[in-house]
Amino acid sequence: MSAGDGAAMTHREARIDLAAAFRWFARMNMHESVANHLSVAVSGDGLKFLINPRGRHFARMRARDLLLLDADDAGTPGREDAPDPTAWHLHARLHARLPAARCVMHLHPVHATALACLEDPSMPAIDMNTMRFFGRVALDRDFAGMALSPAEGDRVAGLMSPGKTVLLMANHGVLVIGESVAAAFDELYYFERAAQTLLTCYASGRPLAIVSDEVAALTERQWRDYGQLAIDHLQNVKAILEHEAPDYLT
Ligand SMILES: [Zn+2]
């Protein structure tokens, strides 16, 4: 994962890309009430980052609404416009500990969350989307209430070992990191799709047709060569929003 893409991004572009991701997750019903949080680093060291303000619905998010925070500023929770405390503790520590993870997205989308609630939440390689995540998923089995301390953010950051892009949080939801908003957005979109397909197969009650680890690993590598897909995905989302909901740009 290179930090270059995110670091080169101007502040304005980062705001627009992240606002588009909020809007699209709302359209896909991957949001939950006015909870959940997406952030993107805007400094090379990852310490300065943009995140959604507390209590604003994803469907109303505009580029200008995003808070600019400093992970090193311990006074942030006391600000009048302080972000949601769980958002602060998770994202500040993740950006501080993983500066290459330019974008951090945390949602409770139905299918990924349902998978996270199974005794065995692993993702067997049954189609191209599930194969995309072969070896990429870290698992947090230790749900212990809401993340309300920096220690919890540090613990979560410590679970993201090299090569992992997804943290499936047992009894909770999912967290994705990416080298750009486009990369994290695409990863989260596809993880939810993969979880939906897997759960649909489980619901059939019929045995799964799981491919070999070799085929799954090959397909995962092939996905990585399709990086342009993520860029095109977000570009198209922004083009649609510019036409249908141009206030997201403001
Ligand atoms: Zn959560």
PDB file of N, CA and C in Angstrom, residues 10-102:
ATOM      1  N   THR A  10      -5.334  16.687  -3.037  1.00  0.00           N
ATOM      2  CA  THR A  10      -5.557  17.983  -2.388  1.00  0.00           C
ATOM      3  C   THR A  10      -6.674  17.830  -1.367  1.00  0.00           C
ATOM      4  N   HIS A  11      -6.691  18.745  -0.457  1.00  0.00           N
ATOM      5  CA  HIS A  11      -7.698  18.740   0.583  1.00  0.00           C
ATOM      6  C   HIS A  11      -9.113  18.770  -0.029  1.00  0.00           C
ATOM      7  N   ARG A  12      -9.289  19.593  -1.022  1.00  0.00           N
ATOM      8  CA  ARG A  12     -10.593  19.737  -1.669  1.00  0.00           C
ATOM      9  C   ARG A  12     -11.038  18.424  -2.334  1.00  0.00           C
ATOM     10  N   GLU A  13     -10.132  17.789  -3.032  1.00  0.00           N
ATOM     11  CA  GLU A  13     -10.472  16.512  -3.675  1.00  0.00           C
ATOM     12  C   GLU A  13     -10.830  15.458  -2.639  1.00  0.00           C
ATOM     13  N   ALA A  14     -10.107  15.462  -1.526  1.00  0.00           N
ATOM     14  CA  ALA A  14     -10.399  14.481  -0.462  1.00  0.00           C
ATOM     15  C   ALA A  14     -11.802  14.700   0.091  1.00  0.00           C
ATOM     16  N   ARG A  15     -12.172  15.951   0.285  1.00  0.00           N
ATOM     17  CA  ARG A  15     -13.521  16.251   0.789  1.00  0.00           C
ATOM     18  C   ARG A  15     -14.599  15.758  -0.191  1.00  0.00           C
ATOM     19  N   ILE A  16     -14.382  16.025  -1.459  1.00  0.00           N
ATOM     20  CA  ILE A  16     -15.379  15.632  -2.466  1.00  0.00           C
ATOM     21  C   ILE A  16     -15.487  14.105  -2.561  1.00  0.00           C
ATOM     22  N   ASP A  17     -14.345  13.443  -2.598  1.00  0.00           N
ATOM     23  CA  ASP A  17     -14.368  11.977  -2.707  1.00  0.00           C
ATOM     24  C   ASP A  17     -15.077  11.359  -1.504  1.00  0.00           C
ATOM     25  N   LEU A  18     -14.763  11.866  -0.307  1.00  0.00           N
ATOM     26  CA  LEU A  18     -15.365  11.268   0.885  1.00  0.00           C
ATOM     27  C   LEU A  18     -16.858  11.596   0.962  1.00  0.00           C
ATOM     28  N   ALA A  19     -17.236  12.824   0.595  1.00  0.00           N
ATOM     29  CA  ALA A  19     -18.660  13.175   0.596  1.00  0.00           C
ATOM     30  C   ALA A  19     -19.430  12.272  -0.372  1.00  0.00           C
ATOM     31  N   ALA A  20     -18.831  11.967  -1.509  1.00  0.00           N
ATOM     32  CA  ALA A  20     -19.477  11.078  -2.483  1.00  0.00           C
ATOM     33  C   ALA A  20     -19.667   9.684  -1.889  1.00  0.00           C
ATOM     34  N   ALA A  21     -18.668   9.209  -1.169  1.00  0.00           N
ATOM     35  CA  ALA A  21     -18.777   7.872  -0.559  1.00  0.00           C
ATOM     36  C   ALA A  21     -19.926   7.841   0.455  1.00  0.00           C
ATOM     37  N   PHE A  22     -20.045   8.889   1.269  1.00  0.00           N
ATOM     38  CA  PHE A  22     -21.173   8.949   2.221  1.00  0.00           C
ATOM     39  C   PHE A  22     -22.501   8.871   1.477  1.00  0.00           C
ATOM     40  N   ARG A  23     -22.637   9.703   0.472  1.00  0.00           N
ATOM     41  CA  ARG A  23     -23.910   9.753  -0.270  1.00  0.00           C
ATOM     42  C   ARG A  23     -24.247   8.391  -0.867  1.00  0.00           C
ATOM     43  N   TRP A  24     -23.221   7.728  -1.420  1.00  0.00           N
ATOM     44  CA  TRP A  24     -23.501   6.470  -2.119  1.00  0.00           C
ATOM     45  C   TRP A  24     -23.832   5.350  -1.143  1.00  0.00           C
ATOM     46  N   PHE A  25     -23.137   5.306  -0.018  1.00  0.00           N
ATOM     47  CA  PHE A  25     -23.465   4.275   0.981  1.00  0.00           C
ATOM     48  C   PHE A  25     -24.906   4.457   1.473  1.00  0.00           C
ATOM     49  N   ALA A  26     -25.363   5.697   1.579  1.00  0.00           N
ATOM     50  CA  ALA A  26     -26.755   5.934   1.976  1.00  0.00           C
ATOM     51  C   ALA A  26     -27.695   5.400   0.897  1.00  0.00           C
ATOM     52  N   ARG A  27     -27.354   5.654  -0.366  1.00  0.00           N
ATOM     53  CA  ARG A  27     -28.214   5.161  -1.451  1.00  0.00           C
ATOM     54  C   ARG A  27     -28.279   3.644  -1.460  1.00  0.00           C
ATOM     55  N   MET A  28     -27.173   3.006  -1.069  1.00  0.00           N
ATOM     56  CA  MET A  28     -27.130   1.545  -1.064  1.00  0.00           C
ATOM     57  C   MET A  28     -27.674   0.953   0.233  1.00  0.00           C
ATOM     58  N   ASN A  29     -28.156   1.820   1.119  1.00  0.00           N
ATOM     59  CA  ASN A  29     -28.661   1.377   2.426  1.00  0.00           C
ATOM     60  C   ASN A  29     -27.584   0.654   3.230  1.00  0.00           C
ATOM     61  N   MET A  30     -26.350   1.076   3.076  1.00  0.00           N
ATOM     62  CA  MET A  30     -25.258   0.505   3.864  1.00  0.00           C
ATOM     63  C   MET A  30     -24.978   1.356   5.106  1.00  0.00           C
ATOM     64  N   HIS A  31     -25.674   2.491   5.219  1.00  0.00           N
ATOM     65  CA  HIS A  31     -25.521   3.343   6.399  1.00  0.00           C
ATOM     66  C   HIS A  31     -26.420   2.799   7.516  1.00  0.00           C
ATOM     67  N   GLU A  32     -26.334   3.412   8.699  1.00  0.00           N
ATOM     68  CA  GLU A  32     -27.227   3.040   9.793  1.00  0.00           C
ATOM     69  C   GLU A  32     -27.569   4.304  10.575  1.00  0.00           C
ATOM     70  N   SER A  33     -28.827   4.720  10.477  1.00  0.00           N
ATOM     71  CA  SER A  33     -29.269   5.933  11.168  1.00  0.00           C
ATOM     72  C   SER A  33     -28.280   7.066  10.874  1.00  0.00           C
ATOM     73  N   VAL A  34     -27.815   7.785  11.899  1.00  0.00           N
ATOM     74  CA  VAL A  34     -26.785   8.816  11.693  1.00  0.00           C
ATOM     75  C   VAL A  34     -25.471   8.360  12.335  1.00  0.00           C
ATOM     76  N   ALA A  35     -25.318   7.026  12.482  1.00  0.00           N
ATOM     77  CA  ALA A  35     -24.088   6.480  13.057  1.00  0.00           C
ATOM     78  C   ALA A  35     -23.107   6.108  11.947  1.00  0.00           C
ATOM     79  N   ASN A  36     -22.036   5.473  12.322  1.00  0.00           N
ATOM     80  CA  ASN A  36     -20.966   4.989  11.435  1.00  0.00           C
ATOM     81  C   ASN A  36     -20.102   6.145  10.921  1.00  0.00           C
ATOM     82  N   HIS A  37     -18.902   5.802  10.437  1.00  0.00           N
ATOM     83  CA  HIS A  37     -17.965   6.877  10.131  1.00  0.00           C
ATOM     84  C   HIS A  37     -16.949   6.498   9.064  1.00  0.00           C
ATOM     85  N   LEU A  38     -16.622   7.477   8.258  1.00  0.00           N
ATOM     86  CA  LEU A  38     -15.609   7.353   7.202  1.00  0.00           C
ATOM     87  C   LEU A  38     -14.617   8.493   7.398  1.00  0.00           C
ATOM     88  N   SER A  39     -13.334   8.220   7.170  1.00  0.00           N
ATOM     89  CA  SER A  39     -12.340   9.281   7.306  1.00  0.00           C
ATOM     90  C   SER A  39     -11.260   9.126   6.259  1.00  0.00           C
ATOM     91  N   VAL A  40     -10.579  10.238   5.969  1.00  0.00           N
ATOM     92  CA  VAL A  40      -9.456  10.199   5.024  1.00  0.00           C
ATOM     93  C   VAL A  40      -8.363  11.128   5.533  1.00  0.00           C
ATOM     94  N   ALA A  41      -7.127  10.645   5.507  1.00  0.00           N
ATOM     95  CA  ALA A  41      -5.982  11.438   5.936  1.00  0.00           C
ATOM     96  C   ALA A  41      -5.677  12.507   4.895  1.00  0.00           C
ATOM     97  N   VAL A  42      -5.273  13.681   5.371  1.00  0.00           N
ATOM     98  CA  VAL A  42      -4.910  14.759   4.432  1.00  0.00           C
ATOM     99  C   VAL A  42      -3.498  15.275   4.709  1.00  0.00           C
ATOM    100  N   SER A  43      -2.771  14.629   5.619  1.00  0.00           N
ATOM    101  CA  SER A  43      -1.357  14.958   5.822  1.00  0.00           C
ATOM    102  C   SER A  43      -0.552  13.675   5.626  1.00  0.00           C
ATOM    103  N   GLY A  44       0.709  13.841   5.229  1.00  0.00           N
ATOM    104  CA  GLY A  44       1.541  12.687   4.911  1.00  0.00           C
ATOM    105  C   GLY A  44       1.713  11.734   6.081  1.00  0.00           C
ATOM    106  N   ASP A  45       1.738  12.273   7.303  1.00  0.00           N
ATOM    107  CA  ASP A  45       1.915  11.413   8.476  1.00  0.00           C
ATOM    108  C   ASP A  45       0.603  10.797   8.943  1.00  0.00           C
ATOM    109  N   GLY A  46      -0.494  11.143   8.262  1.00  0.00           N
ATOM    110  CA  GLY A  46      -1.791  10.554   8.592  1.00  0.00           C
ATOM    111  C   GLY A  46      -2.483  11.196   9.779  1.00  0.00           C
ATOM    112  N   LEU A  47      -1.795  12.117  10.457  1.00  0.00           N
ATOM    113  CA  LEU A  47      -2.367  12.650  11.700  1.00  0.00           C
ATOM    114  C   LEU A  47      -3.536  13.590  11.461  1.00  0.00           C
ATOM    115  N   LYS A  48      -3.488  14.335  10.366  1.00  0.00           N
ATOM    116  CA  LYS A  48      -4.613  15.228  10.060  1.00  0.00           C
ATOM    117  C   LYS A  48      -5.568  14.485   9.121  1.00  0.00           C
ATOM    118  N   PHE A  49      -6.830  14.471   9.517  1.00  0.00           N
ATOM    119  CA  PHE A  49      -7.778  13.699   8.714  1.00  0.00           C
ATOM    120  C   PHE A  49      -9.158  14.336   8.744  1.00  0.00           C
ATOM    121  N   LEU A  50      -9.908  14.031   7.703  1.00  0.00           N
ATOM    122  CA  LEU A  50     -11.295  14.480   7.580  1.00  0.00           C
ATOM    123  C   LEU A  50     -12.223  13.355   8.025  1.00  0.00           C
ATOM    124  N   ILE A  51     -13.302  13.715   8.712  1.00  0.00           N
ATOM    125  CA  ILE A  51     -14.271  12.701   9.166  1.00  0.00           C
ATOM    126  C   ILE A  51     -15.647  13.360   9.240  1.00  0.00           C
ATOM    127  N   ASN A  52     -16.700  12.509   9.242  1.00  0.00           N
ATOM    128  CA  ASN A  52     -18.056  13.079   9.294  1.00  0.00           C
ATOM    129  C   ASN A  52     -18.351  13.684  10.659  1.00  0.00           C
ATOM    130  N   PRO A  53     -19.123  14.779  10.663  1.00  0.00           N
ATOM    131  CA  PRO A  53     -19.528  15.381  11.929  1.00  0.00           C
ATOM    132  C   PRO A  53     -20.584  14.514  12.611  1.00  0.00           C
ATOM    133  N   ARG A  54     -20.668  14.670  13.904  1.00  0.00           N
ATOM    134  CA  ARG A  54     -21.616  13.898  14.707  1.00  0.00           C
ATOM    135  C   ARG A  54     -23.052  14.213  14.288  1.00  0.00           C
ATOM    136  N   GLY A  55     -23.846  13.162  14.120  1.00  0.00           N
ATOM    137  CA  GLY A  55     -25.287  13.337  13.959  1.00  0.00           C
ATOM    138  C   GLY A  55     -25.770  13.780  12.588  1.00  0.00           C
ATOM    139  N   ARG A  56     -24.910  13.833  11.587  1.00  0.00           N
ATOM    140  CA  ARG A  56     -25.372  14.229  10.254  1.00  0.00           C
ATOM    141  C   ARG A  56     -25.575  12.981   9.401  1.00  0.00           C
ATOM    142  N   HIS A  57     -26.753  12.863   8.809  1.00  0.00           N
ATOM    143  CA  HIS A  57     -27.086  11.703   7.995  1.00  0.00           C
ATOM    144  C   HIS A  57     -26.181  11.640   6.766  1.00  0.00           C
ATOM    145  N   PHE A  58     -25.781  10.415   6.413  1.00  0.00           N
ATOM    146  CA  PHE A  58     -24.919  10.238   5.237  1.00  0.00           C
ATOM    147  C   PHE A  58     -25.552  10.866   3.984  1.00  0.00           C
ATOM    148  N   ALA A  59     -26.884  10.790   3.886  1.00  0.00           N
ATOM    149  CA  ALA A  59     -27.563  11.262   2.675  1.00  0.00           C
ATOM    150  C   ALA A  59     -27.507  12.783   2.538  1.00  0.00           C
ATOM    151  N   ARG A  60     -27.141  13.490   3.617  1.00  0.00           N
ATOM    152  CA  ARG A  60     -27.078  14.954   3.592  1.00  0.00           C
ATOM    153  C   ARG A  60     -25.638  15.475   3.585  1.00  0.00           C
ATOM    154  N   MET A  61     -24.665  14.581   3.551  1.00  0.00           N
ATOM    155  CA  MET A  61     -23.277  15.013   3.725  1.00  0.00           C
ATOM    156  C   MET A  61     -22.813  15.850   2.537  1.00  0.00           C
ATOM    157  N   ARG A  62     -22.162  16.978   2.873  1.00  0.00           N
ATOM    158  CA  ARG A  62     -21.559  17.829   1.847  1.00  0.00           C
ATOM    159  C   ARG A  62     -20.061  17.932   2.124  1.00  0.00           C
ATOM    160  N   ALA A  63     -19.312  18.267   1.082  1.00  0.00           N
ATOM    161  CA  ALA A  63     -17.854  18.353   1.229  1.00  0.00           C
ATOM    162  C   ALA A  63     -17.475  19.261   2.389  1.00  0.00           C
ATOM    163  N   ARG A  64     -18.206  20.370   2.543  1.00  0.00           N
ATOM    164  CA  ARG A  64     -17.839  21.350   3.575  1.00  0.00           C
ATOM    165  C   ARG A  64     -18.160  20.885   4.992  1.00  0.00           C
ATOM    166  N   ASP A  65     -19.027  19.865   5.128  1.00  0.00           N
ATOM    167  CA  ASP A  65     -19.423  19.408   6.457  1.00  0.00           C
ATOM    168  C   ASP A  65     -18.331  18.626   7.175  1.00  0.00           C
ATOM    169  N   LEU A  66     -17.392  18.078   6.434  1.00  0.00           N
ATOM    170  CA  LEU A  66     -16.423  17.159   7.043  1.00  0.00           C
ATOM    171  C   LEU A  66     -15.496  17.903   7.996  1.00  0.00           C
ATOM    172  N   LEU A  67     -15.303  17.325   9.167  1.00  0.00           N
ATOM    173  CA  LEU A  67     -14.431  17.923  10.184  1.00  0.00           C
ATOM    174  C   LEU A  67     -12.982  17.631   9.843  1.00  0.00           C
ATOM    175  N   LEU A  68     -12.124  18.625  10.034  1.00  0.00           N
ATOM    176  CA  LEU A  68     -10.684  18.411   9.899  1.00  0.00           C
ATOM    177  C   LEU A  68     -10.128  18.252  11.310  1.00  0.00           C
ATOM    178  N   LEU A  69      -9.625  17.057  11.627  1.00  0.00           N
ATOM    179  CA  LEU A  69      -9.146  16.770  12.981  1.00  0.00           C
ATOM    180  C   LEU A  69      -7.658  16.433  12.972  1.00  0.00           C
ATOM    181  N   ASP A  70      -7.061  16.537  14.161  1.00  0.00           N
ATOM    182  CA  ASP A  70      -5.654  16.185  14.350  1.00  0.00           C
ATOM    183  C   ASP A  70      -5.606  15.050  15.365  1.00  0.00           C
ATOM    184  N   ALA A  71      -5.100  13.904  14.948  1.00  0.00           N
ATOM    185  CA  ALA A  71      -5.078  12.728  15.836  1.00  0.00           C
ATOM    186  C   ALA A  71      -4.296  12.984  17.110  1.00  0.00           C
ATOM    187  N   ASP A  72      -3.379  13.950  17.077  1.00  0.00           N
ATOM    188  CA  ASP A  72      -2.573  14.248  18.258  1.00  0.00           C
ATOM    189  C   ASP A  72      -3.240  15.256  19.193  1.00  0.00           C
ATOM    190  N   ASP A  73      -4.372  15.800  18.812  1.00  0.00           N
ATOM    191  CA  ASP A  73      -5.031  16.833  19.615  1.00  0.00           C
ATOM    192  C   ASP A  73      -5.976  16.184  20.624  1.00  0.00           C
ATOM    193  N   ALA A  74      -5.472  16.005  21.835  1.00  0.00           N
ATOM    194  CA  ALA A  74      -6.262  15.316  22.864  1.00  0.00           C
ATOM    195  C   ALA A  74      -7.486  16.120  23.284  1.00  0.00           C
ATOM    196  N   GLY A  75      -7.533  17.396  22.891  1.00  0.00           N
ATOM    197  CA  GLY A  75      -8.677  18.220  23.270  1.00  0.00           C
ATOM    198  C   GLY A  75      -9.871  18.041  22.343  1.00  0.00           C
ATOM    199  N   THR A  76      -9.711  17.215  21.304  1.00  0.00           N
ATOM    200  CA  THR A  76     -10.786  17.070  20.306  1.00  0.00           C
ATOM    201  C   THR A  76     -12.136  16.670  20.907  1.00  0.00           C
ATOM    202  N   PRO A  77     -12.170  15.677  21.826  1.00  0.00           N
ATOM    203  CA  PRO A  77     -13.490  15.291  22.351  1.00  0.00           C
ATOM    204  C   PRO A  77     -14.193  16.420  23.101  1.00  0.00           C
ATOM    205  N   GLY A  78     -13.442  17.447  23.524  1.00  0.00           N
ATOM    206  CA  GLY A  78     -14.062  18.551  24.245  1.00  0.00           C
ATOM    207  C   GLY A  78     -14.513  19.684  23.351  1.00  0.00           C
ATOM    208  N   ARG A  79     -14.257  19.587  22.051  1.00  0.00           N
ATOM    209  CA  ARG A  79     -14.685  20.638  21.124  1.00  0.00           C
ATOM    210  C   ARG A  79     -16.202  20.725  21.066  1.00  0.00           C
ATOM    211  N   GLU A  80     -16.663  21.935  20.781  1.00  0.00           N
ATOM    212  CA  GLU A  80     -18.105  22.109  20.632  1.00  0.00           C
ATOM    213  C   GLU A  80     -18.647  21.243  19.498  1.00  0.00           C
ATOM    214  N   ASP A  81     -17.847  21.136  18.426  1.00  0.00           N
ATOM    215  CA  ASP A  81     -18.261  20.318  17.274  1.00  0.00           C
ATOM    216  C   ASP A  81     -17.564  18.953  17.304  1.00  0.00           C
ATOM    217  N   ALA A  82     -17.352  18.417  18.512  1.00  0.00           N
ATOM    218  CA  ALA A  82     -16.636  17.139  18.647  1.00  0.00           C
ATOM    219  C   ALA A  82     -17.324  16.035  17.846  1.00  0.00           C
ATOM    220  N   PRO A  83     -16.518  15.165  17.240  1.00  0.00           N
ATOM    221  CA  PRO A  83     -17.127  14.036  16.515  1.00  0.00           C
ATOM    222  C   PRO A  83     -17.688  13.013  17.494  1.00  0.00           C
ATOM    223  N   ASP A  84     -18.391  12.050  16.973  1.00  0.00           N
ATOM    224  CA  ASP A  84     -18.864  10.926  17.776  1.00  0.00           C
ATOM    225  C   ASP A  84     -17.649  10.310  18.487  1.00  0.00           C
ATOM    226  N   PRO A  85     -17.773  10.015  19.787  1.00  0.00           N
ATOM    227  CA  PRO A  85     -16.588   9.527  20.518  1.00  0.00           C
ATOM    228  C   PRO A  85     -16.003   8.228  19.962  1.00  0.00           C
ATOM    229  N   THR A  86     -16.861   7.308  19.533  1.00  0.00           N
ATOM    230  CA  THR A  86     -16.302   6.051  19.002  1.00  0.00           C
ATOM    231  C   THR A  86     -15.568   6.329  17.684  1.00  0.00           C
ATOM    232  N   ALA A  87     -16.097   7.267  16.889  1.00  0.00           N
ATOM    233  CA  ALA A  87     -15.424   7.638  15.638  1.00  0.00           C
ATOM    234  C   ALA A  87     -14.047   8.202  15.947  1.00  0.00           C
ATOM    235  N   TRP A  88     -13.986   9.081  16.944  1.00  0.00           N
ATOM    236  CA  TRP A  88     -12.709   9.704  17.316  1.00  0.00           C
ATOM    237  C   TRP A  88     -11.694   8.646  17.750  1.00  0.00           C
ATOM    238  N   HIS A  89     -12.083   7.791  18.684  1.00  0.00           N
ATOM    239  CA  HIS A  89     -11.112   6.844  19.238  1.00  0.00           C
ATOM    240  C   HIS A  89     -10.629   5.848  18.195  1.00  0.00           C
ATOM    241  N   LEU A  90     -11.512   5.396  17.347  1.00  0.00           N
ATOM    242  CA  LEU A  90     -11.097   4.433  16.321  1.00  0.00           C
ATOM    243  C   LEU A  90     -10.242   5.096  15.244  1.00  0.00           C
ATOM    244  N   HIS A  91     -10.759   6.151  14.642  1.00  0.00           N
ATOM    245  CA  HIS A  91     -10.098   6.713  13.461  1.00  0.00           C
ATOM    246  C   HIS A  91      -8.811   7.453  13.810  1.00  0.00           C
ATOM    247  N   ALA A  92      -8.788   8.172  14.942  1.00  0.00           N
ATOM    248  CA  ALA A  92      -7.564   8.889  15.311  1.00  0.00           C
ATOM    249  C   ALA A  92      -6.421   7.908  15.518  1.00  0.00           C
ATOM    250  N   ARG A  93      -6.685   6.808  16.212  1.00  0.00           N
ATOM    251  CA  ARG A  93      -5.607   5.855  16.474  1.00  0.00           C
ATOM    252  C   ARG A  93      -5.226   5.086  15.221  1.00  0.00           C
ATOM    253  N   LEU A  94      -6.205   4.765  14.383  1.00  0.00           N
ATOM    254  CA  LEU A  94      -5.882   4.058  13.135  1.00  0.00           C
ATOM    255  C   LEU A  94      -5.033   4.930  12.218  1.00  0.00           C
ATOM    256  N   HIS A  95      -5.397   6.201  12.063  1.00  0.00           N
ATOM    257  CA  HIS A  95      -4.597   7.080  11.196  1.00  0.00           C
ATOM    258  C   HIS A  95      -3.205   7.308  11.788  1.00  0.00           C
ATOM    259  N   ALA A  96      -3.120   7.422  13.121  1.00  0.00           N
ATOM    260  CA  ALA A  96      -1.821   7.643  13.756  1.00  0.00           C
ATOM    261  C   ALA A  96      -0.927   6.418  13.639  1.00  0.00           C
ATOM    262  N   ARG A  97      -1.519   5.242  13.796  1.00  0.00           N
ATOM    263  CA  ARG A  97      -0.727   4.003  13.788  1.00  0.00           C
ATOM    264  C   ARG A  97      -0.458   3.480  12.393  1.00  0.00           C
ATOM    265  N   LEU A  98      -1.351   3.777  11.450  1.00  0.00           N
ATOM    266  CA  LEU A  98      -1.241   3.224  10.091  1.00  0.00           C
ATOM    267  C   LEU A  98      -1.299   4.357   9.068  1.00  0.00           C
ATOM    268  N   PRO A  99      -0.229   5.172   8.971  1.00  0.00           N
ATOM    269  CA  PRO A  99      -0.297   6.321   8.058  1.00  0.00           C
ATOM    270  C   PRO A  99      -0.478   5.929   6.587  1.00  0.00           C
ATOM    271  N   ALA A 100      -0.110   4.686   6.229  1.00  0.00           N
ATOM    272  CA  ALA A 100      -0.307   4.256   4.839  1.00  0.00           C
ATOM    273  C   ALA A 100      -1.775   3.967   4.547  1.00  0.00           C
ATOM    274  N   ALA A 101      -2.547   3.760   5.594  1.00  0.00           N
ATOM    275  CA  ALA A 101      -3.981   3.527   5.411  1.00  0.00           C
ATOM    276  C   ALA A 101      -4.651   4.894   5.312  1.00  0.00           C
ATOM    277  N   ARG A 102      -4.664   5.458   4.130  1.00  0.00           N
ATOM    278  CA  ARG A 102      -5.120   6.844   3.985  1.00  0.00           C
ATOM    279  C   ARG A 102      -6.599   6.998   4.314  1.00  0.00           C
TER     280      ARG A 102
END
